[in-house]
Coordinates of N, CA, C and O in Angstrom, one line a residue:
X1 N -28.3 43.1 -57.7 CA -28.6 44.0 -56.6 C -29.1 43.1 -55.4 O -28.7 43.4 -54.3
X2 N -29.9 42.2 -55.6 CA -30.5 41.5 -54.5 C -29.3 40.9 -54.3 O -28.7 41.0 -53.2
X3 N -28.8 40.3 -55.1 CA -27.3 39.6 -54.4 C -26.5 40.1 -53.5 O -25.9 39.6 -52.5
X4 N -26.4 41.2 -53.8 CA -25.6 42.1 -53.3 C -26.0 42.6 -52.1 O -25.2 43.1 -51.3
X5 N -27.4 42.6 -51.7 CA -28.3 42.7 -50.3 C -28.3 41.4 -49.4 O -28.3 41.4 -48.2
X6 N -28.2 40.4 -50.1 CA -28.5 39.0 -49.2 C -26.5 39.3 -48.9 O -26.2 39.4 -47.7
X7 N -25.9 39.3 -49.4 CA -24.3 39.8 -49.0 C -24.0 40.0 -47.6 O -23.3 39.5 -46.7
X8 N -25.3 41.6 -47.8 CA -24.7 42.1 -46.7 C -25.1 41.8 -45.7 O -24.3 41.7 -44.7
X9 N -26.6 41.5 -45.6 CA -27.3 40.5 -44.7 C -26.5 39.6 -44.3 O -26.9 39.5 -43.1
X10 N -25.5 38.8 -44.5 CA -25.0 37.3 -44.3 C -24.1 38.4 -43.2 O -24.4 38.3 -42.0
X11 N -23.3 39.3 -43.5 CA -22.5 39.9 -42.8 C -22.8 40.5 -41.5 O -22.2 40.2 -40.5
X12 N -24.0 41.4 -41.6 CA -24.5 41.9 -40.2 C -25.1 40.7 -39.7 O -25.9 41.3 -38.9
X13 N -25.3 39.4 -39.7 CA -25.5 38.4 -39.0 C -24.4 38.2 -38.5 O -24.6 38.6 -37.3
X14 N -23.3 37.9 -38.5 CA -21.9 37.7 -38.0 C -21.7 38.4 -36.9 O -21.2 37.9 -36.0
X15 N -22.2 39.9 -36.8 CA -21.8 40.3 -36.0 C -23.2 40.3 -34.6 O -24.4 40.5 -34.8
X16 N -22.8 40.0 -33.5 CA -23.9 39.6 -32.1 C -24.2 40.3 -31.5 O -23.5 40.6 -30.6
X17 N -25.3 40.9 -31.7 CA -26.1 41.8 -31.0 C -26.4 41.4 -29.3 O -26.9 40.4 -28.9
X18 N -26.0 42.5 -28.6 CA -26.1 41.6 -27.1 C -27.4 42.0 -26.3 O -28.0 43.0 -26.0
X19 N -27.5 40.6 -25.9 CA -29.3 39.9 -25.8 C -29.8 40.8 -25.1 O -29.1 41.5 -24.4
X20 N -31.5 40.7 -25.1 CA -31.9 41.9 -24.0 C -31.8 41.5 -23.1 O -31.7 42.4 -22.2
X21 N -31.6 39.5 -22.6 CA -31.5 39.2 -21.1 C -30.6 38.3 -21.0 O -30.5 37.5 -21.9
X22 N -29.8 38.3 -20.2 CA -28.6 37.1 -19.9 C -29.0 35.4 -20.2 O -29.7 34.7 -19.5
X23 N -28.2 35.0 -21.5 CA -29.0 33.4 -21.7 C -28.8 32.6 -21.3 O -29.6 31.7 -21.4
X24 N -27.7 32.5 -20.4 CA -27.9 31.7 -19.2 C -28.7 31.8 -17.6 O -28.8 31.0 -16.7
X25 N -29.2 33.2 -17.7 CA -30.4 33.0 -17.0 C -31.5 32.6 -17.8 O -32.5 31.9 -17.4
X26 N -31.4 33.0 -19.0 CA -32.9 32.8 -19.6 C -33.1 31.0 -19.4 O -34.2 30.4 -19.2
X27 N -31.7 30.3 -19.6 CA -31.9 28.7 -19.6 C -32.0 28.4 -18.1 O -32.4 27.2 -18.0
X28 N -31.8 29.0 -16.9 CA -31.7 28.6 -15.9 C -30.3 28.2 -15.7 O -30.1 27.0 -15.3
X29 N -29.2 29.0 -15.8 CA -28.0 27.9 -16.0 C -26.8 28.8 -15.1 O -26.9 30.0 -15.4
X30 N -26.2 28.7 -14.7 CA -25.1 29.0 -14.1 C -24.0 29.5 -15.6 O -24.3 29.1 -16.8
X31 N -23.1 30.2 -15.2 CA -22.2 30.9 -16.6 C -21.0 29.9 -16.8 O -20.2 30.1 -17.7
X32 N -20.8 29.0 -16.0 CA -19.8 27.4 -15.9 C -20.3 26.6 -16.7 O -19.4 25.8 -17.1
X33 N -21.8 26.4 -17.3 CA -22.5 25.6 -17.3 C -21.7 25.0 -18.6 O -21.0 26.0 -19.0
X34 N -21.3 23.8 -19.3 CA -20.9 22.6 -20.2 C -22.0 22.8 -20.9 O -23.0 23.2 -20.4
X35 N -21.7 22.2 -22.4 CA -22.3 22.9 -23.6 C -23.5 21.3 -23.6 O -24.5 21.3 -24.3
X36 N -23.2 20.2 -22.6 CA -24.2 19.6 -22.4 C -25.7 19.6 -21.3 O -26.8 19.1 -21.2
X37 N -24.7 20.4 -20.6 CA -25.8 21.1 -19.3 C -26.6 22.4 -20.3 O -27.8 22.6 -20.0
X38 N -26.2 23.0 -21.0 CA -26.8 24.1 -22.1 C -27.8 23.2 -22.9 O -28.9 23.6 -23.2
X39 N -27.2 21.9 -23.4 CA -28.3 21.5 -24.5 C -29.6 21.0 -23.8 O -30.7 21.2 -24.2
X40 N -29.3 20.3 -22.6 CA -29.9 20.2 -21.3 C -31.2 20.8 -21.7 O -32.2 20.5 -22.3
X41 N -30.5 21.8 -20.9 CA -31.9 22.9 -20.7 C -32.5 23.5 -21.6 O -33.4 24.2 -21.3
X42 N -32.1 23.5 -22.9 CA -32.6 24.0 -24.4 C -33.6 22.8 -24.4 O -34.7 23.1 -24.9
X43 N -33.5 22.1 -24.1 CA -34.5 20.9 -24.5 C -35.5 20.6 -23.5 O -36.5 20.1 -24.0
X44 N -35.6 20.9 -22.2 CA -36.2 21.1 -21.5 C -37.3 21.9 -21.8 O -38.5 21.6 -22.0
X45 N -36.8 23.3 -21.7 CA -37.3 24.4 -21.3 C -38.6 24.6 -22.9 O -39.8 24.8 -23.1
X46 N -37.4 24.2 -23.7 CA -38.2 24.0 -25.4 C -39.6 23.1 -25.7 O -40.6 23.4 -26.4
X47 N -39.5 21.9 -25.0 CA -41.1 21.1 -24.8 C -41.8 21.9 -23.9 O -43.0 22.1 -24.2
X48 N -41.2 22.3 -22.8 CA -42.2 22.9 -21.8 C -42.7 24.8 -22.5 O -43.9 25.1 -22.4
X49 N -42.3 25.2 -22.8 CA -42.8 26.6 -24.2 C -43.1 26.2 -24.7 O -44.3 26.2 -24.7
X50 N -42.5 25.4 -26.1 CA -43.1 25.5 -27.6 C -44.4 25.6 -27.9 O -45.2 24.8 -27.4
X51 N -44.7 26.4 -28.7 CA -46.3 26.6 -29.1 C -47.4 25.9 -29.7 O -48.6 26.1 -29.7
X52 N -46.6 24.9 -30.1 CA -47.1 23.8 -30.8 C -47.8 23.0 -29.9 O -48.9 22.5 -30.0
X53 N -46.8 23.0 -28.9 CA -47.2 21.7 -27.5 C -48.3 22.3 -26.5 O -49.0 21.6 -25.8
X54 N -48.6 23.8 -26.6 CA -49.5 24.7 -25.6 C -50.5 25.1 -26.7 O -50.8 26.3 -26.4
X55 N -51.0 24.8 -27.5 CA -52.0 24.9 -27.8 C -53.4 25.3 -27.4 O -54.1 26.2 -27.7
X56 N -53.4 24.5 -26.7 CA -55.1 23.9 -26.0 C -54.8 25.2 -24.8 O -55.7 26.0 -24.5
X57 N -53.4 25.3 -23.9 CA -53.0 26.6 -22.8 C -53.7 27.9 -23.6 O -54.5 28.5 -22.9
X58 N -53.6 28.3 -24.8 CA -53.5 29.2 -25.6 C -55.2 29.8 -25.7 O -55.9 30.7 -25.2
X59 N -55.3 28.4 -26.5 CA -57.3 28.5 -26.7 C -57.9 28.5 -25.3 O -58.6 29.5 -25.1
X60 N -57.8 27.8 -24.5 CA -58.5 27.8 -23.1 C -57.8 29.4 -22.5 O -58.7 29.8 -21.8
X61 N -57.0 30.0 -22.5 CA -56.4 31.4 -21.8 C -57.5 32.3 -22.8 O -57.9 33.3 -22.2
X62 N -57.9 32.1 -23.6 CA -58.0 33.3 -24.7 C -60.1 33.0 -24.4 O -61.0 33.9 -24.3
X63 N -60.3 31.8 -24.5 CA -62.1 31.9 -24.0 C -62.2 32.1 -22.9 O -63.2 32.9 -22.7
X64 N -61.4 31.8 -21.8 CA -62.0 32.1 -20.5 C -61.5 33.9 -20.5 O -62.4 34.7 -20.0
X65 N -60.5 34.4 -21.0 CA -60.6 36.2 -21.2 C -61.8 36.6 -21.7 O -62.5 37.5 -21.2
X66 N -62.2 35.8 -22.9 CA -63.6 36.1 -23.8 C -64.6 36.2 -23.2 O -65.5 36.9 -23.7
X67 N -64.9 35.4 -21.5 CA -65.8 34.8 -21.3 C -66.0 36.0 -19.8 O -67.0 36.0 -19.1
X68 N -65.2 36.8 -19.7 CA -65.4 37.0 -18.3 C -65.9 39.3 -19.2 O -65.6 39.9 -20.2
X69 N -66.7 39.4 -18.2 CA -67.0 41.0 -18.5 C -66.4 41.6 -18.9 O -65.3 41.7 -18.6
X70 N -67.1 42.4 -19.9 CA -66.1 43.6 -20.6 C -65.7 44.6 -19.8 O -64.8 45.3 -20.1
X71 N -66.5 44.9 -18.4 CA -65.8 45.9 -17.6 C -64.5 45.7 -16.7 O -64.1 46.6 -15.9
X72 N -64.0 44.6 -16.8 CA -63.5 43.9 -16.1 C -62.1 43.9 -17.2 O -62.0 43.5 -18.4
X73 N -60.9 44.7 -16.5 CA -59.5 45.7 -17.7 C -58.4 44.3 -16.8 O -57.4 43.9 -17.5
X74 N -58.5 43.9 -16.0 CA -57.2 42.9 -15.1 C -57.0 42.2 -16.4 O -58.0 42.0 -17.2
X75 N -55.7 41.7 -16.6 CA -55.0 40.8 -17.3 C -55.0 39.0 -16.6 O -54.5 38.9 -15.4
X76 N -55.3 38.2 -17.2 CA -54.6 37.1 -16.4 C -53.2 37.1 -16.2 O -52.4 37.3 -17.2
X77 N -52.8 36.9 -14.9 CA -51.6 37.1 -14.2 C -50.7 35.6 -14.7 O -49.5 35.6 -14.6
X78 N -51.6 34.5 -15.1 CA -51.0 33.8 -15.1 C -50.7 33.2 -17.2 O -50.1 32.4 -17.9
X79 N -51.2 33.9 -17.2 CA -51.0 34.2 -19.2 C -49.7 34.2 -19.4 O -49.0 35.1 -18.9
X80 N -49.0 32.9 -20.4 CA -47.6 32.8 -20.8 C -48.0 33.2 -22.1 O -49.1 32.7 -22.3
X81 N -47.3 34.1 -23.4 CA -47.1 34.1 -24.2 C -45.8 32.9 -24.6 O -44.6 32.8 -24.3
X82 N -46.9 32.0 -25.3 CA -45.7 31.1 -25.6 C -44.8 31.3 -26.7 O -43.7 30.6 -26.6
X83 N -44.9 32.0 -27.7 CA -44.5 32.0 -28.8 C -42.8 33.6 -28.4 O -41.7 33.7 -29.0
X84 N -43.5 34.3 -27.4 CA -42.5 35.3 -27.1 C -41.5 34.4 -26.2 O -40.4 34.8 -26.1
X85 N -41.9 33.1 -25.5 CA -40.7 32.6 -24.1 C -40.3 31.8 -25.5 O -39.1 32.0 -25.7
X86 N -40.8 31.0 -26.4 CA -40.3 30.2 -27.1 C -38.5 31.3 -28.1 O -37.3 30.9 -28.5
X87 N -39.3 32.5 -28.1 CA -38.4 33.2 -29.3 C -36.9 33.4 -28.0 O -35.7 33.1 -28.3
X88 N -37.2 33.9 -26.8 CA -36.2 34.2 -26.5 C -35.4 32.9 -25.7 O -34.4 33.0 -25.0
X89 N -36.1 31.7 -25.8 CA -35.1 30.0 -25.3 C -34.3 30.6 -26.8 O -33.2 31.1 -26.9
X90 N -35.0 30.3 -27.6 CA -34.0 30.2 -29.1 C -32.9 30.8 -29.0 O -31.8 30.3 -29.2
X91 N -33.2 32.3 -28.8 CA -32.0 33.4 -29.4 C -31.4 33.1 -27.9 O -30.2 32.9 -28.3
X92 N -31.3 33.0 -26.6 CA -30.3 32.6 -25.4 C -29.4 31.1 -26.0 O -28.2 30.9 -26.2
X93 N -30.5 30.2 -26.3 CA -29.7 29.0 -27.1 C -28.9 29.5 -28.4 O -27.7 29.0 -28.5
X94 N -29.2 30.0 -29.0 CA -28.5 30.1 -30.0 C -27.3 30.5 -29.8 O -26.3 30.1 -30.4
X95 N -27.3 31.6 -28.8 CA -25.8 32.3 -28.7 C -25.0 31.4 -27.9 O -23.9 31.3 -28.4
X96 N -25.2 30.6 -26.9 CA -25.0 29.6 -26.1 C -24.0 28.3 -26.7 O -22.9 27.9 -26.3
X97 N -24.9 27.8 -27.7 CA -24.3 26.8 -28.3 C -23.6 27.0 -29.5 O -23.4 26.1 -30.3
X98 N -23.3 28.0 -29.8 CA -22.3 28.5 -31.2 C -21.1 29.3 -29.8 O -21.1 30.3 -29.1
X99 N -19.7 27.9 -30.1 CA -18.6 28.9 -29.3 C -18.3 30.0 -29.4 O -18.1 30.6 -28.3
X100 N -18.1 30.7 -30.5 CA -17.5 32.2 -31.1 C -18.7 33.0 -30.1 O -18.4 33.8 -29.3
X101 N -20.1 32.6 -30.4 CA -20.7 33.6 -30.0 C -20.9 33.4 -28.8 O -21.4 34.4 -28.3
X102 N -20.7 32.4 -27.8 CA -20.7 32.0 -27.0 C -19.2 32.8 -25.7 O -19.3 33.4 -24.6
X103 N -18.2 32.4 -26.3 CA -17.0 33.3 -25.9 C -17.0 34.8 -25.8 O -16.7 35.6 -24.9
X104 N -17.7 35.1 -27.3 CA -17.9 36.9 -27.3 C -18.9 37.0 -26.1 O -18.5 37.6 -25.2
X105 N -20.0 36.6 -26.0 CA -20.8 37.0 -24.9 C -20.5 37.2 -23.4 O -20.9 38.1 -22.7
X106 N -19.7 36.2 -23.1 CA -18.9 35.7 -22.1 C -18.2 36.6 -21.7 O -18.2 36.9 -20.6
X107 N -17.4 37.2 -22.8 CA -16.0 38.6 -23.0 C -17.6 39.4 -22.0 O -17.8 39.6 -20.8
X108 N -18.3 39.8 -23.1 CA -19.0 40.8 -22.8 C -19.3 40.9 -21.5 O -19.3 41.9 -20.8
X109 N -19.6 39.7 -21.2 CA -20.4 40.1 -19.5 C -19.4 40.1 -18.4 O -19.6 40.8 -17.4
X110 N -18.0 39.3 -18.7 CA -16.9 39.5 -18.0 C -16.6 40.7 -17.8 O -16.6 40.9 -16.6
X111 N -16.1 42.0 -18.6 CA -16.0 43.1 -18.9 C -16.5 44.2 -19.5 O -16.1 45.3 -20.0
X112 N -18.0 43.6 -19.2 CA -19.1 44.8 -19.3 C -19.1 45.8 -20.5 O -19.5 46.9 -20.4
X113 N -18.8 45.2 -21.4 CA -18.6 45.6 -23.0 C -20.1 46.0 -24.1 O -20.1 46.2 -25.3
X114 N -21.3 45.9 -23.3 CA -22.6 45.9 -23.8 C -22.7 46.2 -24.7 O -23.0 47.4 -24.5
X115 N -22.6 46.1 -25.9 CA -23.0 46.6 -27.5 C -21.6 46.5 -28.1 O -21.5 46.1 -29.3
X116 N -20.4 46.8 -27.4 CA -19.5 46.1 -28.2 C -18.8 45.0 -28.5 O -18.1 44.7 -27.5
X117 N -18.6 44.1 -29.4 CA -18.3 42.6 -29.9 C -16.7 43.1 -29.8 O -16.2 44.1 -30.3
X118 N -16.0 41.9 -28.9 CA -14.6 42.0 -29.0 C -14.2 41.6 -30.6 O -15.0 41.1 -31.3
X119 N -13.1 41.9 -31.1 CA -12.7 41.6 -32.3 C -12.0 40.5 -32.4 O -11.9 40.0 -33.4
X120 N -11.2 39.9 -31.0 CA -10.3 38.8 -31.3 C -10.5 38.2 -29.8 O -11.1 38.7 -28.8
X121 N -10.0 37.6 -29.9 CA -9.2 37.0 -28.2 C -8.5 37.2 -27.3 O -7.5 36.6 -27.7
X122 N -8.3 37.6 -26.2 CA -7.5 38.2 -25.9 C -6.2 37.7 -25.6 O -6.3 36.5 -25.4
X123 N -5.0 38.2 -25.7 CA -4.0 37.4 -25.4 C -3.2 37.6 -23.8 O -3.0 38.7 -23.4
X124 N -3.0 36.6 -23.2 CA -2.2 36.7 -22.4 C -0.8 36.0 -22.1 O -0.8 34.7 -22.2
X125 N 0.2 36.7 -21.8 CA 1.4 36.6 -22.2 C 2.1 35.6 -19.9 O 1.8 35.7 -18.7
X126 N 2.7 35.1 -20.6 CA 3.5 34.6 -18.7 C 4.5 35.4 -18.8 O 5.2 35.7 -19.8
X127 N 4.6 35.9 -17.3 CA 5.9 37.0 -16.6 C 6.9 36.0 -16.5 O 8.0 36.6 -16.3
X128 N 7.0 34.5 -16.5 CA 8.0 33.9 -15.6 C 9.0 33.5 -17.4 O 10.1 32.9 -17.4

């Protein structure tokens, strides 16, 4: 039975859920961009978020909140959740640098297909 669940799992993975935000805006990139200008900015963007590396951003954001009046409801405006920009570099990259998912997305935004995954390629045929 669990076999038979991890199965299907593998399957509804295959099929690409389309992102809540365009991943080539999420990377800063133009929709031309070369799959080296994509790893580019995955690497970039990935030191400058990762949570690991903002640490001390994290602890220092979270005492100076601690530190200021309880009557006082304002959010720091300048507060990054690192671990939410880190999750959505990933899932923009991920679809980015896997061609299949990278072409279906493409289809998608080309012809405004939002939630549905083309099934093949399209074919085009010459008149001459």
């Amino acid at each position: 039975n669990n076999k038979q669940q991890t199965t299907n799992n593998k399957q509804t993975n295959k099929t690409m859920k389309y992102p809540s935000k365009d991943p080539y805006e999420t990377l800063g990139l133009s929709h031309d961009a070369s799959p080296s200008e994509i790893r580019r900015a995955y690497q970039k963007l990935a030191l400058k978020y990762h949570p690991d590396r903002n640490k001390n951003a994290n602890n220092e954001e979270s005492a100076s909140s601690n530190s200021k009046s309880s009557s006082s409801s304002s959010s720091n405006s300048n507060s990054v959740d690192y671990e939410a920009k880190m999750a959505e570099i990933n899932e923009a990259y991920g679809i980015l640098k896997d061609d299949e998912q990278k072409r279906r997305y493409d289809y998608l935004y080309k012809f405004g297909g939002a939630g549905v995954a083309p099934t093949s390629t399209p074919t085009y045929t010459s008149t001459s």
